[in-house]
Amino acid sequence: MLRLENISWHTPDGVSILQDLNLTVPDGKLVVITGPNGGGKTTLAKIIAGIYQQDSGKIFLNDQDITDVNITERAKAGISFAFQQPVRFKGITVRKLIELAAGEPMPLGRICDIMSKVGLCAEEYINREVNATLSGGEIKRIEIATVLARKSVLTVFDEPEAGIDLWSFTSLIKTFEEMRKNINGSIIIISHQERILQIADEIAIVADGHIKAQGQPDDMMKLLLENNAVTGKCYKQEEMF
């Protein structure tokens, strides 16, 4: 379980992004964090991963205080982070990347099993470089394959739908549905896409630097739709809640 207590963060020039934010992510759950642009979603994700250091507050993973633990140690503790735009590695093959994520050499059959779970044929991709020749959808799914290879305690996806086409997005949803069925740990997805919201166990709404609401998808979807947060229509944040 992940628990954040009274998390605050300011930009270097003093702009307040998160203020006394509290969040709990239960074990074995897929939690989608959503809300208006500029509300603090991506900042929150990077604080969880250790990319950013909060100004104040506490972070606990399975009741262990990881508040001052750096990104490398958090990764070793089982926290994975998937970027909006996955990093490409010229000269590193897909197979090597997956083995690096797993921390050990892997037999071909095991790699094929992981690749099939993200909708890719291992024979076509295993020896390809993780570079610009891969499409946005391909690189997203390869990144998810590395997460599966790691068997993370907690995985954070920051807007995984960004920059991919409709066909790849449909495949991505299927991949997340499969992960949700066979969840080993917890998953956080930062997203405002309704189809991703619909597969959540819980939805947390972030706005103005706070968790405004958290609960069951039906209740949260109703709240979001009433306030145009899913449709993307213009609205005033002060009118949202």
mmCIF file of C-alpha atoms in Angstrom:
data_model
loop_
_atom_site.group_PDB
_atom_site.id
_atom_site.type_symbol
_atom_site.label_atom_id
_atom_site.label_comp_id
_atom_site.label_asym_id
_atom_site.label_seq_id
_atom_site.Cartn_x
_atom_site.Cartn_y
_atom_site.Cartn_z
ATOM 1 C CA MET A 1 0.000 0.000 0.000
ATOM 2 C CA LEU A 2 1.133 3.514 -0.807
ATOM 3 C CA ARG A 3 0.268 6.329 1.581
ATOM 4 C CA LEU A 4 0.995 10.027 1.116
ATOM 5 C CA GLU A 5 0.487 12.398 4.021
ATOM 6 C CA ASN A 6 0.336 16.201 3.745
ATOM 7 C CA ILE A 7 2.464 16.428 0.597
ATOM 8 C CA SER A 8 3.337 19.951 -0.582
ATOM 9 C CA TRP A 9 5.543 21.072 -3.468
ATOM 10 C CA HIS A 10 6.500 24.403 -5.025
ATOM 11 C CA THR A 11 8.282 25.173 -8.289
ATOM 12 C CA PRO A 12 11.779 26.695 -8.003
ATOM 13 C CA ASP A 13 10.256 30.149 -8.579
ATOM 14 C CA GLY A 14 7.798 29.677 -5.728
ATOM 15 C CA VAL A 15 4.568 28.647 -7.465
ATOM 16 C CA SER A 16 2.555 26.307 -5.243
ATOM 17 C CA ILE A 17 1.529 23.107 -7.103
ATOM 18 C CA LEU A 18 0.571 20.692 -4.310
ATOM 19 C CA GLN A 19 -0.718 21.710 -0.876
ATOM 20 C CA ASP A 20 -1.103 19.242 2.023
ATOM 21 C CA LEU A 21 -2.199 16.463 -0.347
ATOM 22 C CA ASN A 22 -3.239 13.100 1.129
ATOM 23 C CA LEU A 23 -3.627 9.921 -0.929
ATOM 24 C CA THR A 24 -3.891 6.195 -0.229
ATOM 25 C CA VAL A 25 -3.428 3.538 -2.926
ATOM 26 C CA PRO A 26 -4.536 0.097 -1.642
ATOM 27 C CA ASP A 27 -2.708 -3.123 -2.467
ATOM 28 C CA GLY A 28 -3.899 -4.947 -5.556
ATOM 29 C CA LYS A 29 -5.815 -1.995 -6.989
ATOM 30 C CA LEU A 30 -5.681 0.057 -10.170
ATOM 31 C CA VAL A 31 -6.158 3.697 -9.209
ATOM 32 C CA VAL A 32 -6.602 6.349 -11.883
ATOM 33 C CA ILE A 33 -5.704 9.914 -10.931
ATOM 34 C CA THR A 34 -7.473 12.512 -13.026
ATOM 35 C CA GLY A 35 -8.466 16.160 -12.996
ATOM 36 C CA PRO A 36 -7.965 19.434 -14.860
ATOM 37 C CA ASN A 37 -4.692 20.372 -16.535
ATOM 38 C CA GLY A 38 -2.366 22.154 -14.155
ATOM 39 C CA GLY A 39 -3.938 20.560 -11.098
ATOM 40 C CA GLY A 40 -0.774 18.740 -10.037
ATOM 41 C CA LYS A 41 -1.249 15.207 -11.429
ATOM 42 C CA THR A 42 2.134 14.773 -13.116
ATOM 43 C CA THR A 43 3.943 16.494 -10.255
ATOM 44 C CA LEU A 44 2.301 14.029 -7.870
ATOM 45 C CA ALA A 45 3.388 11.082 -10.018
ATOM 46 C CA LYS A 46 6.994 12.286 -10.102
ATOM 47 C CA ILE A 47 7.029 12.806 -6.333
ATOM 48 C CA ILE A 48 5.828 9.225 -5.819
ATOM 49 C CA ALA A 49 8.613 7.935 -8.087
ATOM 50 C CA GLY A 50 11.246 10.132 -6.443
ATOM 51 C CA ILE A 51 11.944 12.250 -9.524
ATOM 52 C CA TYR A 52 10.828 15.321 -7.558
ATOM 53 C CA GLN A 53 11.382 15.795 -3.825
ATOM 54 C CA GLN A 54 8.408 17.152 -1.917
ATOM 55 C CA ASP A 55 8.847 20.278 0.211
ATOM 56 C CA SER A 56 6.985 18.717 3.125
ATOM 57 C CA GLY A 57 4.960 15.649 4.018
ATOM 58 C CA LYS A 58 5.545 11.908 4.341
ATOM 59 C CA ILE A 59 5.456 8.965 1.923
ATOM 60 C CA PHE A 60 5.017 5.353 3.037
ATOM 61 C CA LEU A 61 5.278 2.177 0.954
ATOM 62 C CA ASN A 62 3.946 -0.888 2.748
ATOM 63 C CA ASP A 63 4.300 1.047 6.032
ATOM 64 C CA GLN A 64 7.977 1.791 5.342
ATOM 65 C CA ASP A 65 8.888 5.486 5.384
ATOM 66 C CA ILE A 66 10.417 6.290 1.976
ATOM 67 C CA THR A 67 10.086 10.072 2.300
ATOM 68 C CA ASP A 68 13.821 10.718 1.924
ATOM 69 C CA VAL A 69 14.617 7.722 -0.292
ATOM 70 C CA ASN A 70 15.998 8.677 -3.718
ATOM 71 C CA ILE A 71 14.717 7.511 -7.097
ATOM 72 C CA THR A 72 17.261 4.676 -7.397
ATOM 73 C CA GLU A 73 16.412 3.216 -4.008
ATOM 74 C CA ARG A 74 12.690 3.569 -4.689
ATOM 75 C CA ALA A 75 13.161 1.604 -7.904
ATOM 76 C CA LYS A 76 14.971 -1.094 -5.939
ATOM 77 C CA ALA A 77 12.073 -1.108 -3.462
ATOM 78 C CA GLY A 78 9.711 -1.934 -6.338
ATOM 79 C CA ILE A 79 8.410 1.406 -7.646
ATOM 80 C CA SER A 80 8.316 1.729 -11.439
ATOM 81 C CA PHE A 81 7.567 4.899 -13.403
ATOM 82 C CA ALA A 82 6.429 5.058 -17.036
ATOM 83 C CA PHE A 83 6.864 8.460 -18.705
ATOM 84 C CA GLN A 84 4.413 10.257 -20.993
ATOM 85 C CA GLN A 85 7.108 10.004 -23.656
ATOM 86 C CA PRO A 86 9.127 6.828 -23.037
ATOM 87 C CA VAL A 87 12.893 7.108 -23.306
ATOM 88 C CA ARG A 88 14.501 5.617 -26.416
ATOM 89 C CA PHE A 89 17.868 3.868 -26.200
ATOM 90 C CA LYS A 90 19.951 3.787 -29.354
ATOM 91 C CA GLY A 91 22.087 0.654 -29.449
ATOM 92 C CA ILE A 92 20.006 -1.280 -26.892
ATOM 93 C CA THR A 93 17.727 -4.033 -28.167
ATOM 94 C CA VAL A 94 14.265 -4.780 -26.854
ATOM 95 C CA ARG A 95 15.542 -8.042 -25.400
ATOM 96 C CA LYS A 96 18.389 -6.323 -23.565
ATOM 97 C CA LEU A 97 16.036 -3.658 -22.184
ATOM 98 C CA ILE A 98 13.637 -6.264 -20.823
ATOM 99 C CA GLU A 99 16.497 -8.219 -19.258
ATOM 100 C CA LEU A 100 17.862 -5.037 -17.679
ATOM 101 C CA ALA A 101 14.419 -4.407 -16.193
ATOM 102 C CA ALA A 102 14.249 -7.971 -14.881
ATOM 103 C CA GLY A 103 17.771 -7.737 -13.471
ATOM 104 C CA GLU A 104 18.869 -10.992 -15.065
ATOM 105 C CA PRO A 105 19.184 -12.810 -18.403
ATOM 106 C CA MET A 106 15.879 -14.288 -19.507
ATOM 107 C CA PRO A 107 15.060 -17.325 -21.668
ATOM 108 C CA LEU A 108 13.396 -16.601 -24.983
ATOM 109 C CA GLY A 109 10.161 -18.264 -23.895
ATOM 110 C CA ARG A 110 9.793 -15.953 -20.900
ATOM 111 C CA ILE A 111 10.421 -12.855 -23.039
ATOM 112 C CA CYS A 112 7.877 -14.088 -25.592
ATOM 113 C CA ASP A 113 5.323 -14.505 -22.813
ATOM 114 C CA ILE A 114 5.878 -10.952 -21.577
ATOM 115 C CA MET A 115 5.772 -9.488 -25.086
ATOM 116 C CA SER A 116 2.550 -11.313 -25.906
ATOM 117 C CA LYS A 117 0.895 -9.734 -22.863
ATOM 118 C CA VAL A 118 1.462 -6.297 -24.376
ATOM 119 C CA GLY A 119 0.281 -7.370 -27.825
ATOM 120 C CA LEU A 120 3.664 -7.636 -29.555
ATOM 121 C CA CYS A 121 5.271 -10.569 -31.344
ATOM 122 C CA ALA A 122 8.654 -11.240 -29.760
ATOM 123 C CA GLU A 123 10.156 -12.586 -32.985
ATOM 124 C CA GLU A 124 9.498 -9.260 -34.704
ATOM 125 C CA TYR A 125 10.772 -7.024 -31.897
ATOM 126 C CA ILE A 126 13.257 -8.849 -29.690
ATOM 127 C CA ASN A 127 16.328 -7.823 -31.706
ATOM 128 C CA ARG A 128 15.151 -4.346 -32.675
ATOM 129 C CA GLU A 129 16.780 -1.316 -31.141
ATOM 130 C CA VAL A 130 14.700 0.823 -28.810
ATOM 131 C CA ASN A 131 15.086 3.883 -31.023
ATOM 132 C CA ALA A 132 13.193 6.242 -33.320
ATOM 133 C CA THR A 133 12.187 3.428 -35.679
ATOM 134 C CA LEU A 134 9.547 2.366 -33.157
ATOM 135 C CA SER A 135 6.155 4.080 -33.212
ATOM 136 C CA GLY A 136 4.644 5.776 -30.182
ATOM 137 C CA GLY A 137 2.332 2.816 -29.596
ATOM 138 C CA GLU A 138 5.157 0.293 -29.923
ATOM 139 C CA ILE A 139 7.440 2.092 -27.500
ATOM 140 C CA LYS A 140 4.618 2.448 -24.971
ATOM 141 C CA ARG A 141 3.935 -1.272 -25.023
ATOM 142 C CA ILE A 142 7.629 -2.121 -24.793
ATOM 143 C CA GLU A 143 7.865 0.118 -21.748
ATOM 144 C CA ILE A 144 4.935 -1.762 -20.193
ATOM 145 C CA ALA A 145 6.747 -5.029 -20.993
ATOM 146 C CA THR A 146 9.712 -3.825 -18.925
ATOM 147 C CA VAL A 147 7.323 -3.110 -16.060
ATOM 148 C CA LEU A 148 5.918 -6.642 -16.286
ATOM 149 C CA ALA A 149 9.453 -8.043 -16.293
ATOM 150 C CA ARG A 150 10.253 -6.129 -13.089
ATOM 151 C CA LYS A 151 7.204 -7.392 -11.160
ATOM 152 C CA SER A 152 6.937 -4.018 -9.440
ATOM 153 C CA VAL A 153 5.203 -3.451 -6.118
ATOM 154 C CA LEU A 154 3.845 -0.151 -7.456
ATOM 155 C CA THR A 155 3.748 1.057 -11.052
ATOM 156 C CA VAL A 156 2.983 4.648 -12.035
ATOM 157 C CA PHE A 157 1.940 5.490 -15.608
ATOM 158 C CA ASP A 158 1.934 9.190 -16.500
ATOM 159 C CA GLU A 159 -0.670 9.784 -19.249
ATOM 160 C CA PRO A 160 0.149 6.594 -21.202
ATOM 161 C CA GLU A 161 -2.291 7.608 -23.963
ATOM 162 C CA ALA A 162 -0.164 10.637 -24.928
ATOM 163 C CA GLY A 163 1.108 10.641 -28.502
ATOM 164 C CA ILE A 164 -0.319 7.324 -29.694
ATOM 165 C CA ASP A 165 -2.833 6.581 -32.429
ATOM 166 C CA LEU A 166 -6.346 5.206 -31.945
ATOM 167 C CA TRP A 167 -5.405 1.611 -32.811
ATOM 168 C CA SER A 168 -2.508 1.643 -30.359
ATOM 169 C CA PHE A 169 -4.723 3.227 -27.709
ATOM 170 C CA THR A 170 -7.260 0.401 -28.075
ATOM 171 C CA SER A 171 -4.451 -2.135 -27.641
ATOM 172 C CA LEU A 172 -3.168 -0.186 -24.654
ATOM 173 C CA ILE A 173 -6.560 -0.424 -22.944
ATOM 174 C CA LYS A 174 -6.557 -4.195 -23.467
ATOM 175 C CA THR A 175 -3.082 -4.373 -21.938
ATOM 176 C CA PHE A 176 -4.181 -2.428 -18.853
ATOM 177 C CA GLU A 177 -7.267 -4.629 -18.519
ATOM 178 C CA GLU A 178 -4.989 -7.686 -18.566
ATOM 179 C CA MET A 179 -2.697 -6.112 -15.969
ATOM 180 C CA ARG A 180 -5.696 -5.328 -13.777
ATOM 181 C CA LYS A 181 -6.868 -8.955 -13.890
ATOM 182 C CA ASN A 182 -3.449 -10.279 -12.925
ATOM 183 C CA ILE A 183 -2.294 -7.431 -10.722
ATOM 184 C CA ASN A 184 0.766 -8.144 -8.570
ATOM 185 C CA GLY A 185 0.976 -4.985 -6.519
ATOM 186 C CA SER A 186 -0.709 -1.655 -7.243
ATOM 187 C CA ILE A 187 -1.032 0.474 -10.368
ATOM 188 C CA ILE A 188 -1.488 4.235 -10.646
ATOM 189 C CA ILE A 189 -2.445 5.735 -13.996
ATOM 190 C CA ILE A 190 -2.476 9.498 -14.541
ATOM 191 C CA SER A 191 -5.107 10.077 -17.205
ATOM 192 C CA HIS A 192 -8.160 12.048 -18.299
ATOM 193 C CA GLN A 193 -9.279 9.494 -20.899
ATOM 194 C CA GLU A 194 -12.718 8.106 -20.106
ATOM 195 C CA ARG A 195 -11.886 4.580 -21.310
ATOM 196 C CA ILE A 196 -9.005 4.384 -18.858
ATOM 197 C CA LEU A 197 -11.167 5.784 -16.076
ATOM 198 C CA GLN A 198 -13.717 3.042 -16.746
ATOM 199 C CA ILE A 199 -11.268 0.215 -15.930
ATOM 200 C CA ALA A 200 -10.188 1.688 -12.569
ATOM 201 C CA ASP A 201 -10.874 0.131 -9.178
ATOM 202 C CA GLU A 202 -10.785 3.637 -7.724
ATOM 203 C CA ILE A 203 -10.560 7.148 -9.153
ATOM 204 C CA ALA A 204 -8.894 10.081 -7.389
ATOM 205 C CA ILE A 205 -9.568 13.613 -8.601
ATOM 206 C CA VAL A 206 -6.756 16.147 -8.266
ATOM 207 C CA ALA A 207 -7.450 19.861 -8.677
ATOM 208 C CA ASP A 208 -5.819 22.979 -7.280
ATOM 209 C CA GLY A 209 -3.101 20.855 -5.686
ATOM 210 C CA HIS A 210 -5.452 18.723 -3.569
ATOM 211 C CA ILE A 211 -7.249 15.387 -3.757
ATOM 212 C CA LYS A 212 -10.767 16.738 -4.210
ATOM 213 C CA ALA A 213 -12.460 13.332 -4.147
ATOM 214 C CA GLN A 214 -11.571 9.630 -4.231
ATOM 215 C CA GLY A 215 -13.878 6.658 -4.556
ATOM 216 C CA GLN A 216 -15.624 4.098 -6.716
ATOM 217 C CA PRO A 217 -15.601 4.679 -10.488
ATOM 218 C CA ASP A 218 -19.373 5.107 -10.850
ATOM 219 C CA ASP A 219 -19.496 7.836 -8.227
ATOM 220 C CA MET A 220 -16.397 9.620 -9.495
ATOM 221 C CA MET A 221 -17.439 9.381 -13.154
ATOM 222 C CA LYS A 222 -20.751 10.995 -12.292
ATOM 223 C CA LEU A 223 -18.948 13.797 -10.496
ATOM 224 C CA LEU A 224 -16.507 14.274 -13.366
ATOM 225 C CA LEU A 225 -19.183 14.298 -16.037
ATOM 226 C CA GLU A 226 -21.275 16.776 -14.102
ATOM 227 C CA ASN A 227 -18.294 19.115 -14.058
ATOM 228 C CA ASN A 228 -17.092 18.520 -17.649
ATOM 229 C CA ALA A 229 -13.733 17.191 -16.444
ATOM 230 C CA VAL A 230 -13.883 14.175 -18.754
ATOM 231 C CA THR A 231 -15.254 15.910 -21.825
ATOM 232 C CA GLY A 232 -12.515 18.516 -21.734
ATOM 233 C CA LYS A 233 -14.911 21.454 -22.031
ATOM 234 C CA CYS A 234 -13.883 24.765 -20.561
ATOM 235 C CA TYR A 235 -14.886 25.316 -16.954
ATOM 236 C CA LYS A 236 -13.763 27.292 -13.960
ATOM 237 C CA GLN A 237 -11.959 25.168 -11.387
ATOM 238 C CA GLU A 238 -13.656 27.009 -8.546
ATOM 239 C CA GLU A 239 -16.973 25.877 -9.998
ATOM 240 C CA MET A 240 -15.874 22.267 -10.236
ATOM 241 C CA PHE A 241 -16.327 21.424 -6.571
#
